[in-house]
PDB file of C-alpha atoms and ligand atoms in Angstrom:
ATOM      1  CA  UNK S   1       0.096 -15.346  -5.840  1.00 88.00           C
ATOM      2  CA  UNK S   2       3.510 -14.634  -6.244  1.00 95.00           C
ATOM      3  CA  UNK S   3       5.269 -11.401  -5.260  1.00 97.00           C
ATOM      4  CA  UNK S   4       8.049  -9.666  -7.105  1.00 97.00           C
ATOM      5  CA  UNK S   5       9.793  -6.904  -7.523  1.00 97.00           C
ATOM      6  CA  UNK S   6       8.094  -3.696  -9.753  1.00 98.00           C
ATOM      7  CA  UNK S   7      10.108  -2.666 -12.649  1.00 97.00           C
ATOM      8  CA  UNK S   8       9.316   0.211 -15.430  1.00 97.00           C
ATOM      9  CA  UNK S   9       8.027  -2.368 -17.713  1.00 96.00           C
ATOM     10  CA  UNK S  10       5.125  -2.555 -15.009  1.00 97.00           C
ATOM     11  CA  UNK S  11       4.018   1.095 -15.010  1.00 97.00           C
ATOM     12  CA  UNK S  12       1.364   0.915 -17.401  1.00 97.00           C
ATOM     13  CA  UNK S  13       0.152  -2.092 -15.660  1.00 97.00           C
ATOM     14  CA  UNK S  14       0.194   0.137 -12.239  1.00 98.00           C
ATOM     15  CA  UNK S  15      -1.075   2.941 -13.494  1.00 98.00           C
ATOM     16  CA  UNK S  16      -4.200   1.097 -15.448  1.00 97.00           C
ATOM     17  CA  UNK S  17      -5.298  -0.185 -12.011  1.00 98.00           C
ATOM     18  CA  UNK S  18      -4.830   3.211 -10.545  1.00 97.00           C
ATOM     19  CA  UNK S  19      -6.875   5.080 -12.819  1.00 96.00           C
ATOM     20  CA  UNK S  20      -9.675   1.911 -12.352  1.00 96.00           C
ATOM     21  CA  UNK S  21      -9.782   1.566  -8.639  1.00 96.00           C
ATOM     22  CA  UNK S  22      -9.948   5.946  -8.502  1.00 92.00           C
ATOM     23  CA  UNK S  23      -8.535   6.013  -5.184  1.00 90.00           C
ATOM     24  CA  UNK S  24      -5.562   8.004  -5.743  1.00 90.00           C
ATOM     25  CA  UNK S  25      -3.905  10.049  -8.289  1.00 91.00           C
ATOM     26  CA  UNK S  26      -0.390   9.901  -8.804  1.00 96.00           C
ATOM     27  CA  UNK S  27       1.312  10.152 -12.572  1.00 96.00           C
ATOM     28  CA  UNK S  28       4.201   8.288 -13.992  1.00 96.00           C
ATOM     29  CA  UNK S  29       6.596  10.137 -12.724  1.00 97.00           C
ATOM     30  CA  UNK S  30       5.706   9.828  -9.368  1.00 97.00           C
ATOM     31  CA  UNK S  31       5.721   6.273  -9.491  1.00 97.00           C
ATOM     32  CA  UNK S  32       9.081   6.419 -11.608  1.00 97.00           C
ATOM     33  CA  UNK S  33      10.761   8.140  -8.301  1.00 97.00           C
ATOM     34  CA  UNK S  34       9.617   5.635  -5.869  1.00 97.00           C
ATOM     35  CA  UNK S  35      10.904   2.987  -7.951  1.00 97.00           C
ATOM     36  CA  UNK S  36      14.792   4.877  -8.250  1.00 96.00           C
ATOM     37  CA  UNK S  37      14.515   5.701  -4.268  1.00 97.00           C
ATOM     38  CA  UNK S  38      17.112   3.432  -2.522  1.00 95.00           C
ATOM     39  CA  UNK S  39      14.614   3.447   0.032  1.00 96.00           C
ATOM     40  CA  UNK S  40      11.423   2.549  -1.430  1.00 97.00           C
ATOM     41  CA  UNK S  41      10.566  -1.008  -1.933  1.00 97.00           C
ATOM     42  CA  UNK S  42       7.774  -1.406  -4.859  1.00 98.00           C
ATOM     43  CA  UNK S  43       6.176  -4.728  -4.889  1.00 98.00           C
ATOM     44  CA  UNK S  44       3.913  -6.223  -7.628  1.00 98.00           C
ATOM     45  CA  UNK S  45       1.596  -9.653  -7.438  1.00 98.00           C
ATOM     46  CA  UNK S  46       2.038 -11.595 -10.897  1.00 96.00           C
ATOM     47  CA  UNK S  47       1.103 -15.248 -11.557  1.00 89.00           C
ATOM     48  CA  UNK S  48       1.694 -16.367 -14.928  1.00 89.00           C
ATOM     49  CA  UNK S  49       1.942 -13.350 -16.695  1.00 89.00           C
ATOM     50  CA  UNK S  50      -1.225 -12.037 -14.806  1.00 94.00           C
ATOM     51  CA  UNK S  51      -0.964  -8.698 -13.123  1.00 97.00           C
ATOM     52  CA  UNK S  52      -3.229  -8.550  -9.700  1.00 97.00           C
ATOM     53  CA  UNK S  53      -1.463  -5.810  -7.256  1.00 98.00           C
ATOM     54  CA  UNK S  54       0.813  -3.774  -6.240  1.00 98.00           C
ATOM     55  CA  UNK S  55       2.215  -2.268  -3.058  1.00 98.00           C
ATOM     56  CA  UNK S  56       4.524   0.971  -1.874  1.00 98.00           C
ATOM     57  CA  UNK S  57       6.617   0.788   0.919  1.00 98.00           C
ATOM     58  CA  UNK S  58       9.741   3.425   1.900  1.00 97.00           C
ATOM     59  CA  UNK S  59      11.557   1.258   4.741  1.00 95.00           C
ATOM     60  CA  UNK S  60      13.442   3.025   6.724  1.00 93.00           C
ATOM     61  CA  UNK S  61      13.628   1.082   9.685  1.00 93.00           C
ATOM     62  CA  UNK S  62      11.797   3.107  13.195  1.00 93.00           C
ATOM     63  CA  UNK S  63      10.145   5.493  10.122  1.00 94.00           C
ATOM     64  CA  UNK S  64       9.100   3.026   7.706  1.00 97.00           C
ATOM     65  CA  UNK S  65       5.380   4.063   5.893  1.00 98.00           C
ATOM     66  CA  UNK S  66       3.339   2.084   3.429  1.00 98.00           C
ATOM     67  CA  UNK S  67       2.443   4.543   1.087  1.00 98.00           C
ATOM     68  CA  UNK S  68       0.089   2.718  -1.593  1.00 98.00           C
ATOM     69  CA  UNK S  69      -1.576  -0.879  -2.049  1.00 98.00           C
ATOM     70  CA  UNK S  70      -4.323  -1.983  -4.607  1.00 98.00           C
ATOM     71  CA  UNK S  71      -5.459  -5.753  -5.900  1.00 98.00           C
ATOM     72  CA  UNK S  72      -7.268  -5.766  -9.079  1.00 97.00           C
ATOM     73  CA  UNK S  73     -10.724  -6.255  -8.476  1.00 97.00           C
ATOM     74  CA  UNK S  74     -10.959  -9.215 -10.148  1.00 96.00           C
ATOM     75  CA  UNK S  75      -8.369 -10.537  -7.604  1.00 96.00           C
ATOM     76  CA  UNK S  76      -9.626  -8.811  -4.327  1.00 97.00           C
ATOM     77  CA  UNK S  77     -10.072 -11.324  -1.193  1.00 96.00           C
ATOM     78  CA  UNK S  78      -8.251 -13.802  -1.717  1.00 96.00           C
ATOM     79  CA  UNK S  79      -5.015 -12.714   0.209  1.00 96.00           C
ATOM     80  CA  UNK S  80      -3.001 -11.212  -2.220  1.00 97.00           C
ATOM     81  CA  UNK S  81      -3.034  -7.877  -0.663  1.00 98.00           C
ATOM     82  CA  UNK S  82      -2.151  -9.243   2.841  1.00 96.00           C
ATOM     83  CA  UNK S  83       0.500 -11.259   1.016  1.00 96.00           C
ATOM     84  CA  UNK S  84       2.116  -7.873  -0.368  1.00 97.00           C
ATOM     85  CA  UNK S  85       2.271  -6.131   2.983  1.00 97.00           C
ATOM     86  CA  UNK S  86       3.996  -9.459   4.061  1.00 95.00           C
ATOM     87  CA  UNK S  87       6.410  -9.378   1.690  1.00 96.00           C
ATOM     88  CA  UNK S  88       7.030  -5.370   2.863  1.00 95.00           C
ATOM     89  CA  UNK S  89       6.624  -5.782   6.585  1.00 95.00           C
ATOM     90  CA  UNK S  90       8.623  -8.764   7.123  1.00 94.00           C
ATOM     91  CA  UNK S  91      12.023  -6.947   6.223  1.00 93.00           C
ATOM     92  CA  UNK S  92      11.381  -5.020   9.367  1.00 94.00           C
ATOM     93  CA  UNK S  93      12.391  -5.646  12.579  1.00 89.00           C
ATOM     94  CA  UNK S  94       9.143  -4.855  15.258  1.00 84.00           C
ATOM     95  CA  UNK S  95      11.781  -6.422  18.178  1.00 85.00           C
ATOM     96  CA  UNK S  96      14.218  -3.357  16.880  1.00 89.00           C
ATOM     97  CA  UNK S  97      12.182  -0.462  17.292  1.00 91.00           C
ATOM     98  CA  UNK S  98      11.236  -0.811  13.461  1.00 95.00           C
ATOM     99  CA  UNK S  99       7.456   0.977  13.112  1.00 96.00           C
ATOM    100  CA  UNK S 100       5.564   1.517   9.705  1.00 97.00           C
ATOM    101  CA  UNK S 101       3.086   3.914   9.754  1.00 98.00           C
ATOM    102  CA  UNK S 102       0.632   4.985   6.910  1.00 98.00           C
ATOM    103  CA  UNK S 103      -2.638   6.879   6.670  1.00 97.00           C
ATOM    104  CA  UNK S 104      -5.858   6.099   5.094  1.00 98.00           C
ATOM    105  CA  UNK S 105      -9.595   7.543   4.828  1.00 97.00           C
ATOM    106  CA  UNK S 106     -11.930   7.236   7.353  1.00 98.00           C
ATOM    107  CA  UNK S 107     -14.124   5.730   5.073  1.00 97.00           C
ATOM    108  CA  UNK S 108     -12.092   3.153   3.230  1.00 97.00           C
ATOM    109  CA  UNK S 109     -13.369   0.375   5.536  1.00 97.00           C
ATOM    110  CA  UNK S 110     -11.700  -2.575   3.371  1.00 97.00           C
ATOM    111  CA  UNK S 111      -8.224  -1.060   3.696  1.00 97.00           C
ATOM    112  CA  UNK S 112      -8.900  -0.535   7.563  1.00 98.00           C
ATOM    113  CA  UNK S 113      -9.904  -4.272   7.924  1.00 97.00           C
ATOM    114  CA  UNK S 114      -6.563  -5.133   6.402  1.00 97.00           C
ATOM    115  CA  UNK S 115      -4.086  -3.304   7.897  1.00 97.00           C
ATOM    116  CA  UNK S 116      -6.490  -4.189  11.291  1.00 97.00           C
ATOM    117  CA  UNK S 117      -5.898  -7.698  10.658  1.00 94.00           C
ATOM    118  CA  UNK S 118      -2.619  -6.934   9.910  1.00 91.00           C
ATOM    119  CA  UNK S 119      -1.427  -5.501  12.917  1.00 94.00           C
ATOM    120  CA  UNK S 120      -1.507  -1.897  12.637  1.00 97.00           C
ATOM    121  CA  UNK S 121      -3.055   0.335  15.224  1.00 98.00           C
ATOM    122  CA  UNK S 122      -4.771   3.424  14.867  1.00 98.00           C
ATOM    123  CA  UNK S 123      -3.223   6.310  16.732  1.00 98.00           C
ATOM    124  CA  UNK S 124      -4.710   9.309  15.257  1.00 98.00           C
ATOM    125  CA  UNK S 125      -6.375  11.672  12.482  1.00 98.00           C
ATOM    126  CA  UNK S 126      -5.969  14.531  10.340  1.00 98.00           C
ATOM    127  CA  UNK S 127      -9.445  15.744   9.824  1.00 98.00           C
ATOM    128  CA  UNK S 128     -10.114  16.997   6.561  1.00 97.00           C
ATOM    129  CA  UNK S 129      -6.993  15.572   5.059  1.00 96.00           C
ATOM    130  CA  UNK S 130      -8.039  14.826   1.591  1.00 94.00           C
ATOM    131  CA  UNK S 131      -8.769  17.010  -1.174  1.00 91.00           C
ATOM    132  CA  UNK S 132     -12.628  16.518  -0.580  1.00 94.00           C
ATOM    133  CA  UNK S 133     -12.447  17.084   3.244  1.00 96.00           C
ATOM    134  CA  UNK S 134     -12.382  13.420   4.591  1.00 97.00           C
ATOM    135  CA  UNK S 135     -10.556  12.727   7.420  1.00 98.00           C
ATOM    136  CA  UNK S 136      -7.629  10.270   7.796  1.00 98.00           C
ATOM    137  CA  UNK S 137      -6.569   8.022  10.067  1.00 98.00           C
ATOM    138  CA  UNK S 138      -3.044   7.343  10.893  1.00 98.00           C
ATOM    139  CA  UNK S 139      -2.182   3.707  11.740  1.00 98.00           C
ATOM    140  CA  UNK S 140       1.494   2.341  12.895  1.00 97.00           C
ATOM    141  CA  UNK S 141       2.394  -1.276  12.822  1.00 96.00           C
TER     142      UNK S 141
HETATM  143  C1  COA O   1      -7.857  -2.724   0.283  1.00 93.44           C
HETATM  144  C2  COA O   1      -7.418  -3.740  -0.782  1.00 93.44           C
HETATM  145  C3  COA O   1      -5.963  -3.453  -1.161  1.00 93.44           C
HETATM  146  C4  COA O   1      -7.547  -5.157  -0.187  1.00 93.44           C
HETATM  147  O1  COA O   1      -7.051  -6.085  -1.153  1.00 93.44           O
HETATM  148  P1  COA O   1      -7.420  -7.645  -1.100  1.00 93.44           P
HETATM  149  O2  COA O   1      -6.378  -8.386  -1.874  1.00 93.44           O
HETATM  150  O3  COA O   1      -8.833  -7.832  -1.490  1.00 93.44           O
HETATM  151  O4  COA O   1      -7.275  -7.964   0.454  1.00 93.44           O
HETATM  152  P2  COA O   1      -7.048  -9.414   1.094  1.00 93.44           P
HETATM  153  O5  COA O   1      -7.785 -10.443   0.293  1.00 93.44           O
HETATM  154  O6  COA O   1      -5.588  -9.624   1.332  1.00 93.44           O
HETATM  155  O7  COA O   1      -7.818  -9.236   2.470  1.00 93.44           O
HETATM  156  C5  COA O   1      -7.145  -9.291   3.717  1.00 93.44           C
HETATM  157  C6  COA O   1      -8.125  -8.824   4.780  1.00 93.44           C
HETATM  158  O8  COA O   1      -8.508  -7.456   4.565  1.00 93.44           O
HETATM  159  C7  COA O   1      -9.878  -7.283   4.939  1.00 93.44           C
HETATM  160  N1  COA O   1     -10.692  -7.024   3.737  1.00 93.44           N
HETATM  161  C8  COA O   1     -10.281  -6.986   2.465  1.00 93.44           C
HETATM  162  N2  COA O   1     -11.319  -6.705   1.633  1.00 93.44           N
HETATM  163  C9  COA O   1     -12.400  -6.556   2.421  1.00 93.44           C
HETATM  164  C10 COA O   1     -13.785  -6.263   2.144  1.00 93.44           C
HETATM  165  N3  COA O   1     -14.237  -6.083   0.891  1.00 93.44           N
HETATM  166  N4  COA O   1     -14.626  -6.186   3.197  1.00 93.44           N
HETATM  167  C11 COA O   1     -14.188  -6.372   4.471  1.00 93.44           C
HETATM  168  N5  COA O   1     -12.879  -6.677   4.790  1.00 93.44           N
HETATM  169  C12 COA O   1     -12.022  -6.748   3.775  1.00 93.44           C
HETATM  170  C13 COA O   1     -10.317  -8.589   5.573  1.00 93.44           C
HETATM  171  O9  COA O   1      -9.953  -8.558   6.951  1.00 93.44           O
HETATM  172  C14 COA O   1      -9.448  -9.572   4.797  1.00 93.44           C
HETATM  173  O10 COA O   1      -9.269 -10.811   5.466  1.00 93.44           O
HETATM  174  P3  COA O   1     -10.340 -11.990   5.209  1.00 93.44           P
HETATM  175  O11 COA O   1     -10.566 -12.111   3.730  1.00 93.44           O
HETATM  176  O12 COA O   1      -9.671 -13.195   5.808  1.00 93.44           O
HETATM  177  O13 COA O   1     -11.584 -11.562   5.950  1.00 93.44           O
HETATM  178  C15 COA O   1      -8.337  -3.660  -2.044  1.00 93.44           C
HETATM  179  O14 COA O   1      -9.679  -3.716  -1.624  1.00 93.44           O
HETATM  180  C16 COA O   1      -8.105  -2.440  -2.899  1.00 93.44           C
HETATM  181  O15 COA O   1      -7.278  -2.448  -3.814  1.00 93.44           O
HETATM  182  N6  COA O   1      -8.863  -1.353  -2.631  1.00 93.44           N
HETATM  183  C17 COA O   1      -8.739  -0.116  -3.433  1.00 93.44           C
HETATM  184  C18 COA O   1      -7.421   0.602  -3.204  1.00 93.44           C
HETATM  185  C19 COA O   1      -7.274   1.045  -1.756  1.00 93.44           C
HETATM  186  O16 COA O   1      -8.210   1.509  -1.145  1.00 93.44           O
HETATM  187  N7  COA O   1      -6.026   0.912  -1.218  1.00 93.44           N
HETATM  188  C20 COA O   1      -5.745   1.292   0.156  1.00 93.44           C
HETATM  189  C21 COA O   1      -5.501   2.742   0.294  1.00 93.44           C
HETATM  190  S1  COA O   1      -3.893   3.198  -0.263  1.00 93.44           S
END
């Protein structure tokens, strides 16, 4: 599926999926100052007019982070997600010193499987990180 970049014509879009996939909570205006951050790089999977994903990076060379990624459920496994952290992670440079880091829940075993396959690493937790006590897990790629 292709991968392009997120305008503000795509927040209700984002936001929809949000609110379906529960997982996090943010409002418009949060995702209105990633996408005005010079740094940020805010990636959306369209084919054909058909929204499936979208994806949250702030690249910033050795202190890059992932910060969100969700596929539609109606699109989930079959690659798109691995195709938007691509599309983030391959304007790094690993050979460079370049690192992206995120964290996730313990629990969140598909996300862990990605970024796993992906290359990240885990390297540590924040117990009781959330809101509702669950612990994350910090991963760098
Ligand atoms: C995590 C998420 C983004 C994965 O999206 P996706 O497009 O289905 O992922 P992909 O198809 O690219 O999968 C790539 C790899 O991730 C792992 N994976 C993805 N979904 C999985 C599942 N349901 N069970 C086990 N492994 C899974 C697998 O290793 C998979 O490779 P494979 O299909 O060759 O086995 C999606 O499940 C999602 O939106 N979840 C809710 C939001 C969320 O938790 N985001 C992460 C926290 S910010």
């Amino acid at each position: 599926m292709p991968i392009r970049p997120m305008t503000e014509a795509d927040l209700s879009n984002v936001l929809a999926l949000q609110n379906t996939l529960g997982f996090q909570k943010w409002n418009e205006k949060q995702f209105l100052s990633e996408l005005r951050a010079n740094y940020a790089v805010c990636l959306i999977a369209e084919d054909t007019g058909t929204f499936a994903g979208y994806a949250i990076f702030h690249l910033m060379g050795s202190d890059s982070e992932l910060l969100t990624i969700a596929v539609d459920p109606k699109f989930q496994r079959r690659g798109i997600a691995f195709s938007l952290l691509y599309e983030g992670l391959h304007k790094l440079n690993r050979e460079n010193g370049d690192h992206c880091f995120l964290e996730v829940r313990e629990g969140n075993d598909r996300a862990r499987a990605l970024y796993e396959k992906h290359g990240f690493q885990a390297y540590g937790k924040r117990e009781r990180y959330y809101d509702d006590g669950e612990t994350a897990i910090l991963y760098k790629w």
